[in-house]
Every structure is written in C-alpha cells, then in structure tokens.
Coordinates of C-alpha atoms and ligand atoms in Angstrom, one line a residue:
M1 CA 116.1 75.0 -7.5
R2 CA 118.3 77.1 -9.8
P3 CA 121.7 75.5 -10.6
A4 CA 124.8 77.5 -9.5
F5 CA 125.4 79.8 -12.3
R6 CA 128.4 82.2 -11.8
H7 CA 126.5 85.4 -12.0
P8 CA 124.7 85.4 -8.7
L9 CA 121.3 86.7 -10.2
S10 CA 121.2 85.0 -13.6
A11 CA 118.3 82.7 -14.4
Y12 CA 120.2 81.1 -17.2
A13 CA 123.8 79.7 -17.7
L14 CA 125.5 82.5 -19.7
S15 CA 127.8 81.7 -22.6
I16 CA 129.7 83.6 -25.3
A17 CA 130.9 82.5 -28.8
T18 CA 134.6 82.7 -29.1
V19 CA 134.2 84.6 -32.3
S20 CA 132.7 87.5 -30.3
L21 CA 136.1 88.2 -28.7
A22 CA 139.4 89.5 -30.0
G23 CA 142.8 87.8 -29.6
G24 CA 143.8 84.1 -29.6
L25 CA 141.7 81.4 -28.3
Q26 CA 143.5 81.1 -24.9
E27 CA 143.0 84.8 -24.5
K28 CA 139.3 84.7 -25.4
L29 CA 138.7 81.8 -22.9
E30 CA 140.4 83.4 -20.0
A31 CA 138.4 86.8 -20.7
A32 CA 135.3 84.8 -20.7
A33 CA 136.0 83.0 -17.5
N34 CA 137.5 86.0 -15.6
I35 CA 134.4 88.1 -16.0
G36 CA 132.1 85.3 -15.1
F37 CA 130.6 83.5 -18.0
D38 CA 129.6 79.8 -17.4
G39 CA 130.3 78.6 -20.9
V40 CA 131.5 79.2 -24.4
E41 CA 130.7 78.3 -27.9
I42 CA 133.7 77.2 -29.7
F43 CA 133.7 78.8 -33.1
E44 CA 135.4 76.3 -35.5
N45 CA 137.8 78.8 -36.9
D46 CA 139.1 79.6 -33.5
L47 CA 139.9 76.0 -33.0
L48 CA 141.5 75.6 -36.5
T49 CA 143.9 78.3 -35.7
F50 CA 144.7 77.2 -32.4
D51 CA 148.1 75.8 -31.8
G52 CA 147.0 72.8 -29.7
T53 CA 144.7 69.9 -29.8
P54 CA 140.9 69.8 -29.1
E55 CA 141.8 68.0 -25.9
D56 CA 144.0 70.9 -24.9
V57 CA 141.1 73.3 -25.3
R58 CA 138.9 71.0 -23.3
R59 CA 141.5 71.1 -20.5
I60 CA 142.0 74.8 -20.6
C61 CA 138.1 75.3 -20.2
A62 CA 138.0 72.7 -17.5
D63 CA 140.7 74.6 -15.6
L64 CA 138.9 77.8 -16.1
G65 CA 135.6 76.5 -15.0
L66 CA 134.1 76.9 -18.4
T67 CA 131.7 74.5 -20.0
I68 CA 131.9 74.1 -23.9
D69 CA 128.3 74.4 -24.6
I70 CA 128.4 74.0 -28.5
F71 CA 130.6 73.5 -31.4
Q72 CA 129.8 75.7 -34.3
P73 CA 129.0 76.2 -37.1
F74 CA 128.4 73.3 -39.3
R75 CA 127.5 74.5 -42.8
D76 CA 125.8 73.5 -45.8
F77 CA 124.5 70.2 -44.7
E78 CA 120.9 69.6 -45.4
A79 CA 119.0 68.8 -48.6
M80 CA 122.1 68.4 -50.8
P81 CA 122.1 66.0 -53.8
E82 CA 124.8 63.2 -54.1
P83 CA 127.7 63.2 -53.9
Y84 CA 127.5 66.1 -51.5
R85 CA 125.1 64.2 -49.3
A86 CA 127.3 61.2 -48.5
R87 CA 130.3 63.5 -48.2
N88 CA 128.4 65.6 -45.6
M89 CA 127.6 62.5 -43.6
D90 CA 131.4 61.7 -43.4
R91 CA 132.2 65.3 -42.5
A92 CA 129.6 65.0 -39.8
E93 CA 131.3 62.0 -38.4
R94 CA 134.7 63.8 -38.3
K95 CA 133.2 66.8 -36.6
F96 CA 131.6 64.4 -33.9
D97 CA 135.2 63.3 -33.3
V98 CA 136.2 66.6 -32.7
M99 CA 133.3 67.5 -30.4
Q100 CA 134.1 64.3 -28.4
A101 CA 137.6 65.4 -28.0
L102 CA 136.3 68.9 -26.9
G103 CA 133.9 67.4 -24.6
T104 CA 130.8 69.1 -26.0
D105 CA 127.7 67.3 -27.0
L106 CA 126.0 69.9 -29.2
V107 CA 126.6 70.9 -32.7
L108 CA 125.2 74.0 -34.5
V109 CA 124.0 73.3 -38.1
C110 CA 123.1 76.5 -39.8
S111 CA 120.8 76.3 -42.9
S112 CA 122.6 75.7 -46.2
V113 CA 123.4 78.6 -48.5
H114 CA 125.0 76.3 -51.0
P115 CA 123.7 76.7 -54.6
A116 CA 123.1 73.0 -55.0
C117 CA 120.7 72.8 -51.8
I118 CA 117.4 71.4 -52.8
D119 CA 114.2 73.3 -51.9
D120 CA 112.6 70.4 -50.1
P121 CA 112.0 70.5 -46.4
A122 CA 111.3 66.8 -46.3
R123 CA 114.7 66.1 -47.6
A124 CA 116.2 68.5 -45.2
A125 CA 114.3 66.9 -42.4
A126 CA 115.5 63.3 -43.5
D127 CA 119.2 64.3 -43.6
L128 CA 119.1 66.0 -40.3
R129 CA 117.4 62.9 -38.9
E130 CA 120.1 60.7 -40.2
M131 CA 122.8 63.1 -38.7
A132 CA 120.9 63.0 -35.4
E133 CA 120.7 59.3 -35.5
R134 CA 124.6 59.1 -36.0
A135 CA 125.0 61.7 -33.2
A136 CA 122.8 59.7 -30.9
K137 CA 125.1 56.8 -31.1
R138 CA 127.8 58.8 -29.6
G139 CA 125.6 60.7 -27.1
L140 CA 125.7 63.9 -29.2
R141 CA 123.0 66.2 -30.3
V142 CA 122.3 68.3 -33.4
G143 CA 120.7 71.8 -33.3
F144 CA 119.3 73.3 -36.5
E145 CA 119.4 77.2 -37.0
A146 CA 117.8 79.2 -39.7
L147 CA 120.3 81.7 -41.2
A148 CA 118.6 84.9 -42.4
W149 CA 120.5 84.5 -45.7
G150 CA 119.8 80.7 -46.0
R151 CA 119.1 79.5 -49.5
H152 CA 115.7 77.9 -48.8
T153 CA 115.4 78.1 -45.0
N154 CA 115.8 81.4 -43.5
R155 CA 113.0 81.7 -40.9
W156 CA 112.9 80.1 -37.5
R157 CA 109.5 78.6 -38.3
Q158 CA 110.9 76.8 -41.2
A159 CA 113.7 75.4 -39.2
W160 CA 111.2 74.3 -36.6
D161 CA 109.1 72.6 -39.3
I162 CA 112.1 70.8 -40.4
V163 CA 113.0 69.7 -37.0
T164 CA 109.5 68.5 -36.2
R165 CA 109.5 66.6 -39.4
G166 CA 112.9 65.1 -38.6
N167 CA 111.3 63.8 -35.3
H168 CA 114.4 62.7 -33.5
P169 CA 115.1 63.2 -29.8
N170 CA 118.7 64.3 -30.7
L171 CA 117.6 66.9 -33.2
G172 CA 116.4 70.3 -32.0
L173 CA 116.0 73.9 -32.8
I174 CA 118.5 76.7 -32.4
V175 CA 117.1 80.3 -32.5
D176 CA 119.2 83.3 -32.8
S177 CA 117.7 86.9 -32.2
F178 CA 119.6 88.5 -35.1
H179 CA 118.4 85.9 -37.7
T180 CA 114.8 86.4 -36.7
L181 CA 114.8 90.3 -36.0
S182 CA 116.8 91.2 -39.0
L183 CA 114.1 89.9 -41.2
D184 CA 111.4 91.6 -39.2
D185 CA 110.2 88.0 -38.5
D186 CA 107.9 87.7 -35.6
P187 CA 109.5 85.8 -32.6
T188 CA 106.4 85.5 -30.5
G189 CA 105.6 81.9 -31.8
I190 CA 108.8 80.7 -30.2
A191 CA 107.0 80.7 -27.0
A192 CA 104.9 77.8 -28.3
V193 CA 107.8 75.5 -29.1
P194 CA 108.4 73.0 -26.4
G195 CA 111.4 74.4 -24.4
E196 CA 113.1 71.1 -24.5
K197 CA 113.1 71.1 -28.3
I198 CA 115.1 74.3 -28.3
F199 CA 118.6 73.0 -28.0
Y200 CA 120.3 76.5 -27.8
V201 CA 119.5 80.2 -27.8
Q202 CA 121.9 82.9 -29.2
L203 CA 121.4 86.6 -28.7
A204 CA 122.7 89.6 -30.8
D205 CA 121.5 93.0 -31.3
A206 CA 122.2 95.5 -34.2
P207 CA 121.8 99.1 -35.2
K208 CA 119.1 99.3 -37.9
L209 CA 120.9 99.6 -41.2
S210 CA 119.8 99.3 -44.7
M211 CA 122.2 96.9 -46.2
D212 CA 122.4 93.2 -47.2
V213 CA 121.7 91.0 -44.2
L214 CA 124.8 89.0 -44.6
S215 CA 127.2 92.0 -44.4
W216 CA 125.0 93.5 -41.6
S217 CA 125.4 90.4 -39.7
R218 CA 129.1 89.8 -40.3
H219 CA 130.1 93.4 -39.3
F220 CA 127.5 95.2 -37.2
R221 CA 126.1 92.8 -34.8
N222 CA 126.3 94.0 -31.1
F223 CA 125.3 93.0 -27.7
P224 CA 121.6 93.3 -26.4
G225 CA 120.9 96.8 -25.4
Q226 CA 123.5 98.3 -27.7
G227 CA 121.5 98.2 -31.0
Q228 CA 118.0 98.8 -32.1
L229 CA 116.5 95.3 -32.3
D230 CA 113.8 94.1 -30.0
V231 CA 115.8 91.5 -28.4
T232 CA 113.7 91.9 -25.3
S233 CA 110.5 90.5 -27.1
F234 CA 112.6 87.7 -28.6
M235 CA 114.0 86.7 -25.3
K236 CA 110.5 86.9 -23.8
A237 CA 109.3 84.4 -26.3
V238 CA 112.3 82.1 -25.5
R239 CA 111.3 82.4 -21.8
G240 CA 107.8 81.5 -22.6
S241 CA 108.7 78.2 -24.2
G242 CA 110.3 77.0 -20.9
Y243 CA 113.8 76.8 -22.4
A244 CA 116.2 76.2 -19.6
G245 CA 119.5 75.9 -21.5
P246 CA 122.3 78.4 -21.8
V247 CA 121.8 81.9 -23.3
S248 CA 124.7 82.9 -25.4
L249 CA 126.1 85.6 -27.4
E250 CA 127.3 85.2 -31.0
I251 CA 128.6 88.7 -32.2
F252 CA 130.3 89.4 -35.4
N253 CA 131.5 93.0 -35.0
D254 CA 134.5 94.8 -36.5
D255 CA 134.9 97.0 -33.4
F256 CA 134.9 93.9 -31.1
R257 CA 137.6 92.4 -33.2
S258 CA 139.9 95.3 -32.3
T259 CA 139.0 95.8 -28.7
Q260 CA 140.8 93.9 -25.8
A261 CA 138.8 90.7 -25.0
R262 CA 138.3 91.5 -21.3
L263 CA 136.5 94.7 -22.0
T264 CA 134.3 93.1 -24.7
A265 CA 133.6 90.2 -22.2
R266 CA 132.5 92.5 -19.6
D267 CA 130.1 94.3 -21.9
G268 CA 128.7 90.9 -23.0
L269 CA 127.9 89.7 -19.6
R270 CA 126.5 93.1 -18.6
S271 CA 124.1 92.8 -21.7
L272 CA 122.9 89.4 -20.7
V273 CA 122.1 90.5 -17.1
F274 CA 120.4 93.7 -18.5
V275 CA 118.3 91.8 -21.0
Q276 CA 117.2 89.4 -18.3
D277 CA 116.1 92.2 -16.1
S278 CA 114.0 93.6 -19.0
I279 CA 111.9 90.4 -19.3
G280 CA 111.6 89.9 -15.6
A281 CA 113.9 86.7 -15.5
L282 CA 115.9 88.4 -12.7
K283 CA 115.3 91.4 -10.8
L284 CA 117.9 94.2 -10.7
P285 CA 117.7 97.1 -8.2
A286 CA 115.7 99.7 -10.0
A287 CA 117.7 102.2 -12.1
P288 CA 118.2 105.6 -10.1
V289 CA 116.0 108.6 -10.3
F290 CA 118.3 111.6 -11.2
G291 CA 118.2 115.1 -10.1
G292 CA 120.8 116.6 -12.3
V293 CA 124.5 117.3 -12.0
Q294 CA 125.8 118.2 -8.5
F295 CA 129.3 119.1 -9.4
L296 CA 132.1 118.6 -12.0
E297 CA 135.5 117.9 -10.6
F298 CA 138.8 118.8 -12.4
A299 CA 142.1 117.3 -12.0
V300 CA 144.7 120.0 -11.9
D301 CA 148.2 120.8 -10.5
E302 CA 149.0 124.2 -9.0
M303 CA 149.7 126.0 -12.2
A304 CA 146.6 124.5 -14.0
H305 CA 144.6 125.3 -11.0
D306 CA 145.3 129.0 -11.2
A307 CA 144.8 129.0 -15.0
L308 CA 141.6 127.2 -14.8
A309 CA 140.3 129.4 -11.8
A310 CA 141.0 132.4 -13.9
F311 CA 139.4 131.0 -17.0
I312 CA 136.1 130.1 -15.2
A313 CA 136.2 133.3 -13.3
T314 CA 135.4 135.1 -16.7
L315 CA 132.3 132.8 -16.9
G316 CA 131.2 134.2 -13.5
F317 CA 132.3 131.4 -11.3
R318 CA 133.4 132.6 -7.9
K319 CA 135.6 130.7 -5.4
I320 CA 133.3 130.0 -2.4
G321 CA 135.2 127.3 -0.4
T322 CA 138.4 125.5 0.3
H323 CA 138.5 121.8 1.2
R324 CA 139.1 121.1 4.9
S325 CA 141.9 118.6 4.4
K326 CA 142.9 118.5 0.8
N327 CA 144.2 120.9 -1.8
V328 CA 140.8 121.2 -3.5
T329 CA 138.8 124.5 -4.0
L330 CA 135.1 124.9 -4.8
F331 CA 133.8 127.4 -7.4
R332 CA 130.2 128.2 -8.0
H333 CA 127.8 130.0 -10.3
G334 CA 124.1 129.6 -9.9
Q335 CA 123.7 125.9 -8.9
I336 CA 126.7 124.8 -10.9
N337 CA 129.6 123.7 -8.8
L338 CA 133.1 123.2 -10.2
V339 CA 135.7 121.6 -7.9
L340 CA 139.4 122.0 -8.8
N341 CA 141.4 119.3 -7.2
A342 CA 145.2 119.5 -7.0
E343 CA 145.5 117.1 -4.2
Q344 CA 148.6 114.8 -4.5
D345 CA 148.2 111.0 -4.2
S346 CA 144.6 111.0 -5.2
A347 CA 142.5 109.7 -8.0
A348 CA 142.6 113.2 -9.3
S349 CA 146.4 113.5 -9.4
E350 CA 146.5 110.0 -11.1
H351 CA 144.1 111.4 -13.6
F352 CA 146.2 114.6 -14.1
L353 CA 149.4 112.5 -14.6
L354 CA 147.7 110.6 -17.4
H355 CA 145.6 113.3 -19.1
G356 CA 146.6 116.8 -17.8
P357 CA 143.9 119.2 -16.8
A358 CA 140.7 117.5 -17.3
V359 CA 137.4 116.4 -15.8
C360 CA 138.1 113.5 -13.5
A361 CA 134.8 113.2 -11.9
V362 CA 131.1 114.0 -12.4
A363 CA 128.8 114.0 -9.4
L364 CA 125.1 113.2 -10.1
L365 CA 122.1 113.5 -7.7
V366 CA 120.3 110.3 -7.3
D367 CA 117.3 109.2 -5.2
D368 CA 119.2 106.2 -3.4
P369 CA 123.0 105.8 -3.9
A370 CA 123.0 102.5 -2.1
R371 CA 120.4 101.2 -4.6
A372 CA 122.3 102.7 -7.5
L373 CA 125.5 101.0 -6.5
A374 CA 123.9 97.7 -5.9
R375 CA 122.6 97.8 -9.6
A376 CA 125.9 98.8 -10.8
K377 CA 127.7 96.0 -8.9
A378 CA 125.1 93.5 -10.3
L379 CA 125.8 94.9 -13.8
L380 CA 129.6 94.3 -13.2
S381 CA 130.6 97.8 -12.3
P382 CA 132.2 97.7 -9.0
D383 CA 131.9 100.6 -6.7
W384 CA 134.9 102.7 -5.9
F385 CA 135.7 104.8 -2.8
E386 CA 138.2 107.7 -2.6
R387 CA 140.1 107.9 0.8
V388 CA 138.5 110.6 3.1
G389 CA 139.8 112.7 6.0
A390 CA 138.2 112.9 9.4
G391 CA 134.7 114.3 9.4
E392 CA 134.4 114.1 5.6
R393 CA 131.8 112.2 3.9
R394 CA 132.5 109.0 2.0
I395 CA 130.9 109.5 -1.4
P396 CA 130.0 106.3 -3.2
A397 CA 131.1 106.3 -6.9
V398 CA 131.4 104.0 -9.9
R399 CA 133.9 104.5 -12.7
A400 CA 132.8 105.1 -16.1
P401 CA 134.4 103.2 -19.0
D402 CA 136.9 106.1 -19.5
G403 CA 137.9 105.9 -15.8
T404 CA 135.9 109.2 -14.9
L405 CA 134.5 108.9 -11.4
I406 CA 130.8 109.2 -11.2
Y407 CA 129.8 110.2 -7.7
L408 CA 126.4 109.3 -6.5
I409 CA 124.9 111.9 -4.2
E410 CA 121.7 111.6 -2.4
N411 CA 119.2 114.1 -4.0
S412 CA 117.7 115.0 -0.5
D413 CA 120.8 116.9 0.0
T414 CA 120.3 120.5 -1.0
G415 CA 123.9 120.6 -2.3
R416 CA 124.9 122.8 0.7
G417 CA 125.1 119.7 2.9
I418 CA 127.8 117.9 1.1
F419 CA 130.0 121.0 0.6
E420 CA 129.5 122.0 4.2
D421 CA 130.8 118.8 5.5
D422 CA 134.0 118.8 3.3
F423 CA 134.8 122.6 2.6
V424 CA 135.2 125.6 4.5
L425 CA 132.9 127.9 2.8
T426 CA 134.1 131.4 2.5
E427 CA 131.1 133.2 0.9
A428 CA 127.8 132.5 -0.7
A429 CA 127.6 132.6 -4.4
D430 CA 125.4 135.2 -6.2
A431 CA 122.4 133.8 -8.0
G432 CA 124.2 134.6 -11.1
L433 CA 123.0 134.1 -14.8
L434 CA 123.6 130.5 -15.2
S435 CA 121.4 128.0 -13.4
T436 CA 122.4 124.2 -14.0
T437 CA 124.5 121.9 -15.9
D438 CA 122.7 121.2 -19.1
H439 CA 124.9 118.5 -20.7
I440 CA 128.3 117.1 -20.6
A441 CA 129.7 115.9 -23.8
Q442 CA 132.5 113.3 -24.0
A443 CA 135.0 112.3 -26.6
L444 CA 135.2 108.5 -26.8
P445 CA 138.0 106.4 -28.3
T446 CA 137.3 104.8 -31.6
G447 CA 135.3 101.6 -31.5
R448 CA 133.9 102.1 -28.1
M449 CA 130.6 103.8 -28.6
D450 CA 128.5 100.6 -28.0
S451 CA 130.4 100.0 -24.8
Y452 CA 129.6 103.4 -23.4
V453 CA 126.0 103.3 -24.6
L454 CA 125.4 100.0 -22.8
F455 CA 127.2 101.2 -19.6
Y456 CA 124.9 104.3 -19.3
R457 CA 121.8 102.4 -20.5
A458 CA 122.1 99.4 -18.3
I459 CA 123.6 101.0 -15.1
F460 CA 121.8 104.3 -15.1
G461 CA 118.8 103.6 -17.2
F462 CA 119.6 106.3 -19.7
E463 CA 118.0 106.3 -23.0
P464 CA 120.1 106.5 -26.1
Q465 CA 119.0 109.2 -28.5
A466 CA 119.3 109.3 -32.3
T467 CA 122.9 109.1 -33.8
F468 CA 124.1 112.1 -35.8
E469 CA 127.0 112.4 -38.1
L470 CA 128.7 115.7 -37.7
P471 CA 131.1 116.8 -40.3
D472 CA 134.4 118.3 -38.8
P473 CA 136.8 119.9 -41.2
Y474 CA 139.2 116.9 -40.7
G475 CA 136.6 113.9 -40.6
L476 CA 133.3 112.9 -39.5
I477 CA 132.1 112.7 -35.9
R478 CA 129.4 110.4 -34.8
S479 CA 127.4 111.7 -31.8
R480 CA 124.8 109.9 -29.7
A481 CA 123.5 111.4 -26.5
M482 CA 122.5 109.3 -23.5
V483 CA 119.8 111.1 -21.5
S484 CA 118.2 110.1 -18.1
A485 CA 114.5 109.5 -18.1
D486 CA 113.5 112.9 -16.5
G487 CA 116.1 114.8 -18.8
S488 CA 118.1 116.2 -15.9
V489 CA 121.4 114.4 -17.0
R490 CA 122.3 114.6 -20.6
L491 CA 125.5 113.0 -21.9
P492 CA 126.3 113.4 -25.6
L493 CA 129.0 110.8 -26.6
N494 CA 131.2 111.7 -29.5
I495 CA 133.4 109.4 -31.6
S496 CA 135.6 109.8 -34.6
E497 CA 137.6 107.5 -36.8
S498 CA 139.9 110.3 -37.8
R499 CA 142.7 111.3 -35.4
E500 CA 142.5 114.9 -36.8
T501 CA 139.0 115.9 -35.8
A502 CA 138.1 117.8 -32.6
T503 CA 137.1 114.5 -31.1
G504 CA 140.0 112.4 -32.4
R505 CA 142.5 114.8 -31.4
F506 CA 141.2 115.0 -27.8
V507 CA 141.4 111.3 -27.5
S508 CA 144.8 110.9 -29.2
A509 CA 146.5 114.0 -27.6
F510 CA 145.1 113.4 -24.2
A511 CA 145.7 109.7 -23.7
G512 CA 142.0 108.6 -23.7
A513 CA 138.4 109.6 -23.6
G514 CA 137.0 112.2 -21.4
V515 CA 134.8 115.3 -21.0
H516 CA 135.3 117.5 -24.0
H517 CA 132.8 120.2 -23.2
M518 CA 130.3 121.1 -20.7
A519 CA 127.1 123.1 -21.3
F520 CA 125.5 125.4 -18.7
D521 CA 121.9 126.4 -18.7
T522 CA 120.9 130.1 -18.5
T523 CA 117.5 131.9 -18.5
D524 CA 119.0 134.8 -20.4
I525 CA 121.8 134.0 -22.8
F526 CA 122.0 137.6 -24.1
A527 CA 122.7 139.0 -20.6
A528 CA 124.9 136.1 -19.5
V529 CA 127.2 136.2 -22.5
A530 CA 127.3 140.1 -22.5
Q531 CA 128.3 140.0 -18.8
M532 CA 130.9 137.2 -19.4
R533 CA 132.4 139.1 -22.1
H534 CA 132.6 142.1 -20.0
Q535 CA 134.4 139.9 -17.5
G536 CA 137.0 138.9 -20.1
A537 CA 135.5 135.7 -21.5
K538 CA 136.3 135.0 -25.0
F539 CA 133.8 133.1 -27.2
L540 CA 134.4 131.5 -30.5
P541 CA 134.0 134.2 -33.3
I542 CA 131.3 133.0 -35.8
P543 CA 131.8 134.1 -39.4
P544 CA 129.3 136.6 -40.9
N545 CA 128.2 134.1 -43.6
Y546 CA 126.6 131.9 -40.9
Y547 CA 124.1 134.6 -40.0
D548 CA 123.2 135.2 -43.6
D549 CA 122.4 131.5 -44.0
L550 CA 120.6 131.5 -40.7
Q551 CA 118.3 134.2 -41.7
A552 CA 117.5 132.5 -45.0
R553 CA 116.9 129.2 -43.2
H554 CA 114.8 130.1 -40.4
G555 CA 113.2 133.5 -41.7
L556 CA 114.3 135.3 -38.5
D557 CA 113.9 139.0 -38.3
D558 CA 116.7 141.4 -38.8
D559 CA 117.0 142.6 -35.3
F560 CA 117.1 139.3 -33.7
V561 CA 119.9 138.1 -36.1
A562 CA 121.8 141.3 -35.3
K563 CA 121.5 140.5 -31.6
L564 CA 122.8 137.0 -32.1
Q565 CA 125.6 138.1 -34.4
A566 CA 126.8 140.8 -32.0
L567 CA 127.5 138.2 -29.5
D568 CA 128.6 135.3 -31.7
L569 CA 125.6 133.3 -30.7
L570 CA 124.4 130.2 -32.7
Y571 CA 120.8 129.4 -33.3
D572 CA 118.7 126.3 -34.1
C573 CA 115.1 125.5 -33.7
D574 CA 112.9 122.3 -34.4
E575 CA 109.5 121.3 -33.4
S576 CA 110.6 121.1 -29.6
G577 CA 111.6 124.6 -29.4
E578 CA 114.5 127.2 -30.0
F579 CA 118.2 126.7 -29.0
I580 CA 120.8 129.5 -28.8
Q581 CA 124.4 128.5 -28.1
A582 CA 127.6 130.3 -27.2
F583 CA 131.0 128.5 -27.1
S584 CA 133.9 129.6 -25.0
E585 CA 137.4 129.5 -26.2
T586 CA 139.0 126.1 -25.5
F587 CA 140.9 125.9 -22.3
D588 CA 144.5 124.8 -22.9
D589 CA 143.4 123.3 -26.1
R590 CA 141.6 120.7 -24.3
F591 CA 137.9 121.3 -23.2
F592 CA 135.5 124.1 -23.6
F593 CA 132.3 125.5 -22.1
E594 CA 128.9 126.1 -23.8
I595 CA 126.1 128.4 -22.7
V596 CA 122.6 127.4 -23.7
P597 CA 119.2 128.4 -22.6
R598 CA 117.1 125.2 -22.9
N599 CA 113.6 126.3 -23.6
G600 CA 112.1 122.9 -24.1
Y601 CA 114.4 122.1 -27.1
V602 CA 115.4 118.5 -26.6
A603 CA 118.5 118.1 -28.8
F604 CA 122.0 119.6 -28.8
G605 CA 122.2 122.0 -31.8
A606 CA 123.8 119.3 -34.3
P607 CA 123.3 121.8 -37.2
N608 CA 125.6 124.3 -35.4
A609 CA 128.3 121.7 -34.4
T610 CA 129.9 121.8 -37.9
M611 CA 130.2 125.6 -37.6
R612 CA 131.8 125.2 -34.2
M613 CA 134.3 122.6 -35.2
A614 CA 135.4 124.5 -38.3
V615 CA 136.0 127.7 -36.3
Q616 CA 137.8 125.7 -33.6
A617 CA 139.9 123.9 -36.4
Q618 CA 140.7 127.3 -38.0
R619 CA 141.9 128.6 -34.6
R620 CA 144.0 125.5 -33.9
D621 CA 145.6 125.9 -37.5
A622 CA 146.2 129.5 -36.8
A623 CA 147.8 128.8 -33.5
K624 CA 150.2 126.2 -35.0
L625 CA 151.1 128.6 -37.8
G626 CA 151.7 131.3 -35.1
A627 CA 154.0 128.9 -33.2
R628 CA 155.9 128.1 -36.3
L629 CA 156.4 131.9 -37.2
V630 CA 157.8 132.4 -33.7
L631 CA 160.2 129.5 -34.2
Ligands
LIG1 MG1 123.8 82.1 -34.8

C-alpha cells in the first residue's frame, strides 16, 4: 500500500531543497509545508544563516509536518591527499553531529571539484566507504552524486561505479536530472541500478543554453516542465529502478530567488505532479480538448464602458445583449464575443479597482469542464465560482497566475446557449468580416515567465513555442507563445526586464500582468480594415521605410505592397504561410486589437513586433510631449 503522502495522487514523497525558495529559512519551510510538500532538503547555507539551532529547525519542521530528507551539500570529500583526507573525516563527523541534531539520516556528498582531488575511483570508493562506516555507527547514510562539473567524476555512471566499489550498505547513489541531462548523458541505464541503492533523487529542468555548465546550473535551473531538458525520460529511468524514496527539487534560479516563496512552492509541487503524470506514475484527468475562445470579458466602470463600447464599435462590434441581472453588456462581431462588465461587487469590479479597464476573464470552450477542473485542482489550481443570479448558469473557472479568470465552457454549447441563459438578446449580429479570436497576448511581470509556462502547460496541456527576443525602443521583450494542441487557443506571453518597454509599462502602470492585446481572425483583411477605417477605427500608421524594406526582403510586387501601405498593414511570411497584420490604436494607453488573417501561418509576426512597438513608443512620446505643451 502507498504511504500517506500529502498530495493525494502522488506516487512518491515530494520534497524541495530550501535553496529553491526565496526568503529566510522559516519562510521557506512554511511555504513548502503550506502548499503540501512532504519533506525538505536542508541546504547548508540556509542553516548557517538561520538564527537558531539545528534543533530549532527540526522542531519547526516537525510542527509543520515536514520531514528533513537530506542535508546538503558536503563538498570536496573523496580522493583527496593527506592532510585533506584526515581533515575531511573530521569534517564529516561534525556534519554528522548537525544531521543528528536536525533529525535527518542522509547527507549528500557531491563529487569533488578540488584541484588536489586524485583521479582514482578506487581511492574515492575507499574514502566514501570509510565515511559510510562512520555514518553507520550513528545510523546515518551517505549519498554520492556526480556534479556535472566534478573534477574527475561528472557522470552518474562513474558515481555508481564508485558506490559499487565502496560496497557499503550505508553508501548509495544520488542522481540529479540536471547533472545528467546537461551533459547530454544517457539516463536510461539508471533503470538497471537496484532501486534501494539509489538513496535520493533530485529533479531540475533548464532552458537549453550554450554556456559553461556551472553558471548554467547556478542561475538557470527551473522546475520540470519549465525548461527543455528531457526530465521525463530521466524520471522514467528512476521509476524503472524501483526507487521508492522522495523525489525532490533542487533549483538554483535567479528569478526564483526574487519571487515570493509561496508562489515558487506552488509551481514546484505542480511540476512534480505533472512529471509523474508524464511517466504514468500517477494519472491526472486528461487535459481539455479546446474549441477556441468563447468570449473575452472586460472590467469597466460606466465611463470606461461607454468609451470601450465606442472603441470596439469602430471595429464592427455591435451590442447584441444586456445581462438579465447585472450591469453587463454583450458585443459581437462574427463569432467573437466581448463582454463589458460594470457590475459592482463582482470579480470584475475588483479587477477594475486594481487595474482600470482591462480584460478580467477569458472564456475557453472545452470538451468537459468538470474534467478540466478536476485536473486543475490536482495541479493545485483551485476552481473559482462567481456568484450567479436566479436562472443564470454557474460557469466553472480557474484563475490564471495573474488573477485573470479563465472560464471553462462546454464546447457542445453553440455559444448561443450560454448567452441566452444570462442575457436578454436584442438583435442578432451580422456575419461580419471577423471570424474568431486568433490569439490573446499577455504582459507578464518580470521573472514570472516560467511560472506561466508551467501553468498553461500542465493544467491545459498547451505546448510552449520557441522563445523570441523582440527589441522595443526602450528594452528587450522576451516572447513565448503557449498554444493548445489543436491550435484553437494561442496565448503569446511577453515579458520585459525594462519598465519602459510596452510590456514593462503595461505591467508597472497597471498593477500587474494582464492581456495586452487581442487578435481577431478575418478572411479578408483588406475589406475588414477598410470597413473599420470607414467606421472611424484608427490603426497604427506605419512609416514608408517599412514598405521599401518589405519589398526588398520578400520580393513582393508593387501593387501588393501599395495595397498594404494604403491600409498600414504589416506583412510576414515563412514556410508555413503568409501573415498580414493591422494594429488598432491603443485603448486608454492600455491594450489594443490586432486584425490578422491566419492562412496556415503558425507564428505571430515577430519580425513586425519591433515596428509595431517603435510606432507605439513614438506615439506615447508624442502624447507626453503634447501633454507638456498644453501645461
Ligand atoms: Mg543536486
């Protein structure tokens, strides 16, 4: 029978190294316990800087219901000449004292990086055997891990060879996915190691970067599912060995160091549940099958309502309904529904108070909302219900990391059903020139990209796309889209270190992340944009130089380029197809709309983002100057 782990589905005890979390030791331990970790690794530095005794740490952990699974790291121990060797044995005894005070029986010894370390596996084995013998006298155990940058031992197989030669029941192997996968080493052989000789398992992912492995490890590790390493295959091999101990996260990451511990802890636990699902160690409810975006909801007050209604009217949206019990109106163009919510005492009004006019909810069509919610809950995203009036539907929702509500609506609804329940529909919309919502781009707070990627990947099964770096006139923007398997929901995520870029300003000026622009699909962009202009829509004016360059780059014919230029349309093409874009002026200096015909093209027009951001920045600067002149 499976022991009682705190996550109801987990096949393993789940642990996290204190180094992975920001803050003081007490704060780290509380964050780990509150989210539901079973245990922790005590990172030596966290203990050294803790204002209290190891016994205090033991007591805090016991009160929080956390086990201390391991004390780490013990460095530069094996295969050292005298007098280092004798000193190391004394050092080990002192650390054993600390471990006993902490109440943990396992120490992590990582392979030596010391210049004096001797290249002799037999010596390494003999030293570790002696350490294990000393540990055994106190009922303690020693685990040996190959550091990817170890001086003579850097592969798990070498560490396993040394452990085998050491041949002591209190000496075992520790494996860490980063150290194995960062060297492109093959983890599959781990399945052949007897599970009981693996004393501990650490997981970490990382983006693929070309840099020295030590710096890569110290700054860029992240949680499984956030990076590009094949942590799944690694964990499969671990499972194949029959290993039954804790699975732990040891993450050194600059962003995590500056993020609240409770947020990082949630992502960590989520990643461990997700990776177990990916190897079949536990079974999550299947990810939803999506059917596109059902509606976008904006938080407004009366004034913003009227301004936004007038703005979207120029894009051809017509008011077609009024909510039965709330101060909410429904606008439609094609199959795109925009809901303007000015209801007091609602999630929308809270959102409005914090952010001003903004998208507060996105409704996605899914095959089975109940299953989607069960999956979200198992992945630590609790469901959320808005209060409803009599006869209205209760729409299940989860909260995205930025607080935006994501409604989950059953795809069998034609879209009419849900609106007919809640709204008095006044007229049918015309077919119009727009069809569906193509993508919804969000601006994220600095340091939070990995968190959002994991959220959408784990909970909704979205696939992360390649990362782009887009130059804004005031800094770089990093962009990575999350896309549903069928391509019907696309969410580009944008992040910027600079507060002055379009993305940075959005986040700093409007108190947090949120939807920065929405793109609508059209079958005829020339007709759509011409009509919208006729209705008073204003689009970003594109400088003539852009069109000269475009013609040169893509070899387009004169007439076509003239047509693009006449309507300020931007163009891109790649092997997947052609892409034409029009960008609306920004509403209230906050968000804007994009019109795109998606003819098989799979990306988001990254080459044009620089142009778009430059024009937007010029217009912001001009507006500021204008304001100053008026003063
Ligand atoms: Mg490690």
